[in-house]
PDB file of C-alpha atoms in Angstrom:
ATOM      1  CA  UNK A   1      21.131  -3.951  17.617  1.00  0.00           C
ATOM      2  CA  UNK A   2      23.266  -7.021  17.021  1.00  0.00           C
ATOM      3  CA  UNK A   3      22.117  -9.838  14.726  1.00  0.00           C
ATOM      4  CA  UNK A   4      24.209 -12.903  15.549  1.00  0.00           C
ATOM      5  CA  UNK A   5      24.053 -16.440  16.862  1.00  0.00           C
ATOM      6  CA  UNK A   6      23.264 -17.635  20.411  1.00  0.00           C
ATOM      7  CA  UNK A   7      24.691 -15.975  23.497  1.00  0.00           C
ATOM      8  CA  UNK A   8      25.485 -17.019  27.026  1.00  0.00           C
ATOM      9  CA  UNK A   9      29.273 -17.250  26.893  1.00  0.00           C
ATOM     10  CA  UNK A  10      31.928 -14.580  27.086  1.00  0.00           C
ATOM     11  CA  UNK A  11      30.687 -13.083  23.859  1.00  0.00           C
ATOM     12  CA  UNK A  12      28.093 -13.715  21.182  1.00  0.00           C
ATOM     13  CA  UNK A  13      28.527 -14.486  17.524  1.00  0.00           C
ATOM     14  CA  UNK A  14      32.162 -15.253  17.005  1.00  0.00           C
ATOM     15  CA  UNK A  15      34.408 -16.702  19.702  1.00  0.00           C
ATOM     16  CA  UNK A  16      37.627 -15.649  17.965  1.00  0.00           C
ATOM     17  CA  UNK A  17      36.568 -11.992  17.615  1.00  0.00           C
ATOM     18  CA  UNK A  18      37.251  -9.453  20.331  1.00  0.00           C
ATOM     19  CA  UNK A  19      34.208  -7.547  21.504  1.00  0.00           C
ATOM     20  CA  UNK A  20      34.153  -4.176  19.753  1.00  0.00           C
ATOM     21  CA  UNK A  21      36.802  -5.187  17.267  1.00  0.00           C
ATOM     22  CA  UNK A  22      34.485  -5.649  14.281  1.00  0.00           C
ATOM     23  CA  UNK A  23      34.529  -8.481  11.749  1.00  0.00           C
ATOM     24  CA  UNK A  24      38.288  -8.958  11.512  1.00  0.00           C
ATOM     25  CA  UNK A  25      38.324 -12.400   9.943  1.00  0.00           C
ATOM     26  CA  UNK A  26      35.623 -11.645   7.367  1.00  0.00           C
ATOM     27  CA  UNK A  27      33.262 -14.441   8.378  1.00  0.00           C
ATOM     28  CA  UNK A  28      30.264 -12.137   8.728  1.00  0.00           C
ATOM     29  CA  UNK A  29      30.082 -12.458  12.537  1.00  0.00           C
ATOM     30  CA  UNK A  30      30.822  -9.689  15.012  1.00  0.00           C
ATOM     31  CA  UNK A  31      31.268 -10.199  18.707  1.00  0.00           C
ATOM     32  CA  UNK A  32      28.462  -8.526  20.643  1.00  0.00           C
ATOM     33  CA  UNK A  33      29.733  -9.190  24.145  1.00  0.00           C
ATOM     34  CA  UNK A  34      28.151 -11.158  26.984  1.00  0.00           C
ATOM     35  CA  UNK A  35      24.405 -11.758  26.869  1.00  0.00           C
ATOM     36  CA  UNK A  36      21.715 -12.084  29.512  1.00  0.00           C
ATOM     37  CA  UNK A  37      20.469 -15.470  28.267  1.00  0.00           C
ATOM     38  CA  UNK A  38      21.022 -18.414  25.969  1.00  0.00           C
ATOM     39  CA  UNK A  39      18.783 -19.064  22.985  1.00  0.00           C
ATOM     40  CA  UNK A  40      17.634 -22.502  21.790  1.00  0.00           C
ATOM     41  CA  UNK A  41      18.135 -23.164  18.079  1.00  0.00           C
ATOM     42  CA  UNK A  42      14.940 -24.450  16.360  1.00  0.00           C
ATOM     43  CA  UNK A  43      14.648 -27.019  13.575  1.00  0.00           C
ATOM     44  CA  UNK A  44      13.025 -25.251  10.584  1.00  0.00           C
ATOM     45  CA  UNK A  45      11.102 -26.632   7.641  1.00  0.00           C
ATOM     46  CA  UNK A  46      11.576 -23.816   5.123  1.00  0.00           C
ATOM     47  CA  UNK A  47      15.338 -23.318   5.407  1.00  0.00           C
ATOM     48  CA  UNK A  48      17.945 -22.554   8.070  1.00  0.00           C
ATOM     49  CA  UNK A  49      16.859 -20.573  11.129  1.00  0.00           C
ATOM     50  CA  UNK A  50      17.167 -16.816  11.089  1.00  0.00           C
ATOM     51  CA  UNK A  51      19.549 -15.338  13.654  1.00  0.00           C
ATOM     52  CA  UNK A  52      18.169 -13.687  16.780  1.00  0.00           C
ATOM     53  CA  UNK A  53      18.322  -9.972  17.481  1.00  0.00           C
ATOM     54  CA  UNK A  54      20.097  -8.546  20.561  1.00  0.00           C
ATOM     55  CA  UNK A  55      19.887  -4.974  21.808  1.00  0.00           C
ATOM     56  CA  UNK A  56      21.436  -2.537  24.236  1.00  0.00           C
ATOM     57  CA  UNK A  57      19.787   0.611  25.564  1.00  0.00           C
ATOM     58  CA  UNK A  58      21.022   3.497  27.657  1.00  0.00           C
ATOM     59  CA  UNK A  59      19.113   6.504  28.996  1.00  0.00           C
ATOM     60  CA  UNK A  60      21.353   9.074  27.318  1.00  0.00           C
ATOM     61  CA  UNK A  61      24.469   9.332  25.233  1.00  0.00           C
ATOM     62  CA  UNK A  62      26.440  10.266  28.361  1.00  0.00           C
ATOM     63  CA  UNK A  63      25.505   7.067  30.224  1.00  0.00           C
ATOM     64  CA  UNK A  64      27.650   3.909  29.938  1.00  0.00           C
ATOM     65  CA  UNK A  65      26.395   0.980  27.882  1.00  0.00           C
ATOM     66  CA  UNK A  66      24.976  -1.965  29.891  1.00  0.00           C
ATOM     67  CA  UNK A  67      27.341  -4.817  30.719  1.00  0.00           C
ATOM     68  CA  UNK A  68      25.290  -7.371  28.769  1.00  0.00           C
ATOM     69  CA  UNK A  69      23.198  -7.535  25.604  1.00  0.00           C
ATOM     70  CA  UNK A  70      19.451  -8.217  25.978  1.00  0.00           C
ATOM     71  CA  UNK A  71      17.574 -10.604  23.743  1.00  0.00           C
ATOM     72  CA  UNK A  72      15.144  -8.633  21.550  1.00  0.00           C
ATOM     73  CA  UNK A  73      13.876 -11.542  19.477  1.00  0.00           C
ATOM     74  CA  UNK A  74      14.994 -15.163  19.432  1.00  0.00           C
ATOM     75  CA  UNK A  75      15.778 -17.527  16.596  1.00  0.00           C
ATOM     76  CA  UNK A  76      12.988 -17.873  14.055  1.00  0.00           C
ATOM     77  CA  UNK A  77      12.141 -20.067  11.113  1.00  0.00           C
ATOM     78  CA  UNK A  78      11.378 -18.615   7.661  1.00  0.00           C
ATOM     79  CA  UNK A  79       7.898 -20.147   7.864  1.00  0.00           C
ATOM     80  CA  UNK A  80       7.234 -18.259  11.112  1.00  0.00           C
ATOM     81  CA  UNK A  81       7.805 -14.809   9.543  1.00  0.00           C
ATOM     82  CA  UNK A  82       9.440 -12.934  12.370  1.00  0.00           C
ATOM     83  CA  UNK A  83       8.789 -10.268  13.438  1.00  0.00           C
ATOM     84  CA  UNK A  84       5.013  -9.934  12.891  1.00  0.00           C
ATOM     85  CA  UNK A  85       3.805  -7.148  10.623  1.00  0.00           C
ATOM     86  CA  UNK A  86       1.014  -5.044  12.085  1.00  0.00           C
ATOM     87  CA  UNK A  87      -1.776  -3.001  10.526  1.00  0.00           C
ATOM     88  CA  UNK A  88       0.115   0.163  11.523  1.00  0.00           C
ATOM     89  CA  UNK A  89       3.224  -1.130   9.712  1.00  0.00           C
ATOM     90  CA  UNK A  90       1.102  -1.808   6.620  1.00  0.00           C
ATOM     91  CA  UNK A  91      -0.431   1.661   6.627  1.00  0.00           C
ATOM     92  CA  UNK A  92       2.996   3.299   6.754  1.00  0.00           C
ATOM     93  CA  UNK A  93       4.023   1.749   3.431  1.00  0.00           C
ATOM     94  CA  UNK A  94       4.035   4.099   0.381  1.00  0.00           C
ATOM     95  CA  UNK A  95       1.101   2.541  -1.471  1.00  0.00           C
ATOM     96  CA  UNK A  96       0.388   4.311  -4.773  1.00  0.00           C
ATOM     97  CA  UNK A  97      -3.273   5.162  -5.415  1.00  0.00           C
ATOM     98  CA  UNK A  98      -4.596   3.436  -8.547  1.00  0.00           C
ATOM     99  CA  UNK A  99      -5.405   5.658 -11.524  1.00  0.00           C
ATOM    100  CA  UNK A 100      -8.951   7.046 -11.578  1.00  0.00           C
ATOM    101  CA  UNK A 101     -10.480   7.224 -15.076  1.00  0.00           C
ATOM    102  CA  UNK A 102     -13.738   8.848 -16.187  1.00  0.00           C
ATOM    103  CA  UNK A 103     -15.785   8.269 -19.296  1.00  0.00           C
ATOM    104  CA  UNK A 104     -16.504  10.665 -20.891  1.00  0.00           C
ATOM    105  CA  UNK A 105     -13.347  12.559 -19.928  1.00  0.00           C
ATOM    106  CA  UNK A 106     -13.671  15.966 -21.636  1.00  0.00           C
ATOM    107  CA  UNK A 107     -14.113  18.440 -18.808  1.00  0.00           C
ATOM    108  CA  UNK A 108     -17.920  18.175 -18.716  1.00  0.00           C
ATOM    109  CA  UNK A 109     -20.656  15.539 -18.493  1.00  0.00           C
ATOM    110  CA  UNK A 110     -24.364  15.583 -19.203  1.00  0.00           C
ATOM    111  CA  UNK A 111     -26.909  15.796 -16.426  1.00  0.00           C
ATOM    112  CA  UNK A 112     -29.057  12.639 -15.978  1.00  0.00           C
ATOM    113  CA  UNK A 113     -26.672  10.648 -18.197  1.00  0.00           C
ATOM    114  CA  UNK A 114     -24.292   7.925 -17.018  1.00  0.00           C
ATOM    115  CA  UNK A 115     -20.817   9.109 -16.018  1.00  0.00           C
ATOM    116  CA  UNK A 116     -18.612   6.024 -15.948  1.00  0.00           C
ATOM    117  CA  UNK A 117     -15.836   5.624 -13.347  1.00  0.00           C
ATOM    118  CA  UNK A 118     -13.152   2.934 -13.359  1.00  0.00           C
ATOM    119  CA  UNK A 119      -9.681   2.160 -12.092  1.00  0.00           C
ATOM    120  CA  UNK A 120      -7.043  -0.615 -11.993  1.00  0.00           C
ATOM    121  CA  UNK A 121      -6.993  -3.787  -9.934  1.00  0.00           C
ATOM    122  CA  UNK A 122      -3.231  -4.374 -10.073  1.00  0.00           C
ATOM    123  CA  UNK A 123      -1.352  -5.590  -6.999  1.00  0.00           C
ATOM    124  CA  UNK A 124       1.633  -3.705  -5.636  1.00  0.00           C
ATOM    125  CA  UNK A 125       4.866  -5.270  -4.361  1.00  0.00           C
ATOM    126  CA  UNK A 126       6.922  -3.342  -1.826  1.00  0.00           C
ATOM    127  CA  UNK A 127      10.089  -3.955   0.206  1.00  0.00           C
ATOM    128  CA  UNK A 128      10.551  -2.883   3.807  1.00  0.00           C
ATOM    129  CA  UNK A 129      12.468  -3.876   6.940  1.00  0.00           C
ATOM    130  CA  UNK A 130      11.229  -4.890  10.402  1.00  0.00           C
ATOM    131  CA  UNK A 131      13.737  -5.108  13.255  1.00  0.00           C
ATOM    132  CA  UNK A 132      16.520  -5.578  10.736  1.00  0.00           C
ATOM    133  CA  UNK A 133      14.750  -8.245   8.664  1.00  0.00           C
ATOM    134  CA  UNK A 134      14.064  -7.703   4.967  1.00  0.00           C
ATOM    135  CA  UNK A 135      10.328  -8.052   4.299  1.00  0.00           C
ATOM    136  CA  UNK A 136       8.450  -8.397   1.002  1.00  0.00           C
ATOM    137  CA  UNK A 137       4.867  -7.142   0.979  1.00  0.00           C
ATOM    138  CA  UNK A 138       2.160  -7.629  -1.645  1.00  0.00           C
ATOM    139  CA  UNK A 139      -0.865  -5.278  -1.413  1.00  0.00           C
ATOM    140  CA  UNK A 140      -4.102  -6.152  -3.234  1.00  0.00           C
ATOM    141  CA  UNK A 141      -7.073  -3.822  -3.790  1.00  0.00           C
ATOM    142  CA  UNK A 142     -10.154  -5.310  -2.099  1.00  0.00           C
ATOM    143  CA  UNK A 143     -12.804  -2.615  -2.573  1.00  0.00           C
ATOM    144  CA  UNK A 144     -13.362   0.819  -4.095  1.00  0.00           C
ATOM    145  CA  UNK A 145     -15.453   3.745  -2.802  1.00  0.00           C
ATOM    146  CA  UNK A 146     -16.427   6.601  -5.099  1.00  0.00           C
ATOM    147  CA  UNK A 147     -17.545   9.990  -3.752  1.00  0.00           C
ATOM    148  CA  UNK A 148     -19.105  11.826  -6.689  1.00  0.00           C
ATOM    149  CA  UNK A 149     -18.926  15.277  -5.115  1.00  0.00           C
ATOM    150  CA  UNK A 150     -22.632  16.081  -5.366  1.00  0.00           C
ATOM    151  CA  UNK A 151     -23.812  14.920  -1.936  1.00  0.00           C
ATOM    152  CA  UNK A 152     -25.183  11.609  -3.233  1.00  0.00           C
ATOM    153  CA  UNK A 153     -24.513   8.259  -1.595  1.00  0.00           C
ATOM    154  CA  UNK A 154     -21.039   6.858  -2.203  1.00  0.00           C
ATOM    155  CA  UNK A 155     -20.681   3.939  -4.576  1.00  0.00           C
ATOM    156  CA  UNK A 156     -18.880   1.032  -2.864  1.00  0.00           C
ATOM    157  CA  UNK A 157     -17.871  -1.886  -5.065  1.00  0.00           C
ATOM    158  CA  UNK A 158     -15.368  -4.682  -5.462  1.00  0.00           C
ATOM    159  CA  UNK A 159     -15.239  -4.160  -9.242  1.00  0.00           C
ATOM    160  CA  UNK A 160     -12.485  -2.051 -10.777  1.00  0.00           C
ATOM    161  CA  UNK A 161     -14.967  -1.120 -13.491  1.00  0.00           C
ATOM    162  CA  UNK A 162     -15.114  -1.444 -17.290  1.00  0.00           C
ATOM    163  CA  UNK A 163     -15.449   1.043 -20.165  1.00  0.00           C
ATOM    164  CA  UNK A 164     -18.620   1.574 -22.199  1.00  0.00           C
ATOM    165  CA  UNK A 165     -20.606  -0.471 -23.216  1.00  0.00           C
ATOM    166  CA  UNK A 166     -19.682  -3.064 -20.550  1.00  0.00           C
ATOM    167  CA  UNK A 167     -19.584  -0.524 -17.713  1.00  0.00           C
ATOM    168  CA  UNK A 168     -20.789  -1.547 -14.272  1.00  0.00           C
ATOM    169  CA  UNK A 169     -19.605   1.432 -12.154  1.00  0.00           C
ATOM    170  CA  UNK A 170     -21.286   4.740 -12.997  1.00  0.00           C
ATOM    171  CA  UNK A 171     -23.281   7.645 -11.635  1.00  0.00           C
ATOM    172  CA  UNK A 172     -26.045   9.939 -12.934  1.00  0.00           C
ATOM    173  CA  UNK A 173     -25.719  13.546 -11.852  1.00  0.00           C
ATOM    174  CA  UNK A 174     -29.104  15.132 -11.248  1.00  0.00           C
ATOM    175  CA  UNK A 175     -28.084  18.771 -10.734  1.00  0.00           C
ATOM    176  CA  UNK A 176     -25.914  21.188 -12.657  1.00  0.00           C
ATOM    177  CA  UNK A 177     -22.639  22.452 -11.236  1.00  0.00           C
ATOM    178  CA  UNK A 178     -18.929  21.779 -10.829  1.00  0.00           C
ATOM    179  CA  UNK A 179     -17.878  18.554  -9.134  1.00  0.00           C
ATOM    180  CA  UNK A 180     -14.939  16.171  -8.717  1.00  0.00           C
ATOM    181  CA  UNK A 181     -14.839  12.431  -8.058  1.00  0.00           C
ATOM    182  CA  UNK A 182     -12.770  10.969  -5.206  1.00  0.00           C
ATOM    183  CA  UNK A 183     -11.759   7.328  -5.256  1.00  0.00           C
ATOM    184  CA  UNK A 184     -10.781   5.664  -1.977  1.00  0.00           C
ATOM    185  CA  UNK A 185      -9.239   2.219  -2.402  1.00  0.00           C
ATOM    186  CA  UNK A 186      -9.047  -0.312   0.428  1.00  0.00           C
ATOM    187  CA  UNK A 187      -6.043  -2.660   0.381  1.00  0.00           C
ATOM    188  CA  UNK A 188      -5.341  -5.994   2.035  1.00  0.00           C
ATOM    189  CA  UNK A 189      -1.825  -7.351   2.311  1.00  0.00           C
ATOM    190  CA  UNK A 190       0.348 -10.372   2.759  1.00  0.00           C
ATOM    191  CA  UNK A 191       4.027 -10.504   3.594  1.00  0.00           C
ATOM    192  CA  UNK A 192       7.013 -12.796   3.939  1.00  0.00           C
ATOM    193  CA  UNK A 193      10.631 -12.697   4.861  1.00  0.00           C
ATOM    194  CA  UNK A 194      12.706 -12.048   1.747  1.00  0.00           C
ATOM    195  CA  UNK A 195      13.709 -15.394   0.264  1.00  0.00           C
ATOM    196  CA  UNK A 196      11.048 -17.333   2.148  1.00  0.00           C
ATOM    197  CA  UNK A 197       8.275 -19.182   0.339  1.00  0.00           C
ATOM    198  CA  UNK A 198       5.699 -18.797   3.116  1.00  0.00           C
ATOM    199  CA  UNK A 199       3.221 -15.889   2.953  1.00  0.00           C
ATOM    200  CA  UNK A 200       1.272 -14.561   5.926  1.00  0.00           C
ATOM    201  CA  UNK A 201      -1.744 -12.266   5.963  1.00  0.00           C
ATOM    202  CA  UNK A 202      -1.399  -8.769   7.417  1.00  0.00           C
ATOM    203  CA  UNK A 203      -4.158  -7.951   9.923  1.00  0.00           C
ATOM    204  CA  UNK A 204      -6.332  -5.007   9.001  1.00  0.00           C
ATOM    205  CA  UNK A 205      -6.331  -2.867   5.863  1.00  0.00           C
ATOM    206  CA  UNK A 206      -4.817   0.285   4.387  1.00  0.00           C
ATOM    207  CA  UNK A 207      -6.384   2.983   2.222  1.00  0.00           C
ATOM    208  CA  UNK A 208      -5.311   5.292  -0.581  1.00  0.00           C
ATOM    209  CA  UNK A 209      -7.259   8.167  -2.116  1.00  0.00           C
ATOM    210  CA  UNK A 210      -7.144  10.116  -5.368  1.00  0.00           C
ATOM    211  CA  UNK A 211      -9.384  12.871  -6.730  1.00  0.00           C
ATOM    212  CA  UNK A 212     -10.172  13.771 -10.336  1.00  0.00           C
ATOM    213  CA  UNK A 213      -9.773  17.236 -11.804  1.00  0.00           C
ATOM    214  CA  UNK A 214     -12.972  19.325 -11.410  1.00  0.00           C
ATOM    215  CA  UNK A 215     -15.516  19.095 -14.227  1.00  0.00           C
ATOM    216  CA  UNK A 216     -18.938  20.540 -14.926  1.00  0.00           C
ATOM    217  CA  UNK A 217     -22.334  18.881 -15.091  1.00  0.00           C
ATOM    218  CA  UNK A 218     -24.207  20.524 -17.947  1.00  0.00           C
ATOM    219  CA  UNK A 219     -27.482  20.412 -19.796  1.00  0.00           C
ATOM    220  CA  UNK A 220     -27.296  20.423 -23.581  1.00  0.00           C
ATOM    221  CA  UNK A 221     -30.305  20.935 -25.873  1.00  0.00           C
ATOM    222  CA  UNK A 222     -30.491  20.163 -29.576  1.00  0.00           C
ATOM    223  CA  UNK A 223     -32.133  22.353 -32.192  1.00  0.00           C
ATOM    224  CA  UNK A 224     -32.112  22.829 -35.961  1.00  0.00           C
ATOM    225  CA  UNK A 225     -29.835  25.510 -37.369  1.00  0.00           C
ATOM    226  CA  UNK A 226     -29.327  26.929 -40.833  1.00  0.00           C
ATOM    227  CA  UNK A 227     -25.550  26.459 -40.979  1.00  0.00           C
ATOM    228  CA  UNK A 228     -22.849  24.325 -39.418  1.00  0.00           C
ATOM    229  CA  UNK A 229     -21.972  25.330 -35.874  1.00  0.00           C
ATOM    230  CA  UNK A 230     -18.335  24.559 -36.715  1.00  0.00           C
ATOM    231  CA  UNK A 231     -18.282  27.438 -39.225  1.00  0.00           C
ATOM    232  CA  UNK A 232     -16.149  30.484 -38.496  1.00  0.00           C
ATOM    233  CA  UNK A 233     -17.476  32.852 -37.427  1.00  0.00           C
ATOM    234  CA  UNK A 234     -20.012  30.797 -35.441  1.00  0.00           C
ATOM    235  CA  UNK A 235     -23.553  31.344 -36.781  1.00  0.00           C
ATOM    236  CA  UNK A 236     -25.870  33.358 -34.545  1.00  0.00           C
ATOM    237  CA  UNK A 237     -28.354  30.514 -34.115  1.00  0.00           C
ATOM    238  CA  UNK A 238     -25.754  28.079 -32.657  1.00  0.00           C
TER     239      UNK A 238
END
């Protein structure tokens, strides 16, 4: 790949550089050699145009390089955000799953009582590159799906949840056993060229998942005892 100005002459990028000689005069331009086309320079609103990308391909390392460079992507304006970011590009980013929190969080919960689940709604900012361009991405959680591990219907919500007594995301386990909760978060994204002020939406969504440590669903009964159950040794009627 070569990222320089328009082609069409004897060489691209820097007329006083020899092709293959590198950036000898330190002006940041390197001669790429002759091109297969010329590229019109646009008038941009959000800053100077971004340089086009040129490429060369050969079938194998033993084959000679082509005589000319081929235009991979032309000039672009910062407001155009070039190249486009796809859903597949978005899903390859290392999004961190938000933290899953339970209340109560003590290794067991009571059957037929509310087990509260909640997480964070913080955005994530990531940096990546597309065809040599530096791209800034902001991912935002759009919905949350909880699998409670007992075969019940998943809870799907747009709320990140709140602790007791203002909780709005919870589940009542109806059977005893050992379970774990899995949270799947759906993310939407927007992106821009680094340094540009124009954001563009990314088509599609990405997902992350996290699972709690296993815990037990138990039934506890109360009864009167003669002594404190915290005594040592534990009284027989506890």
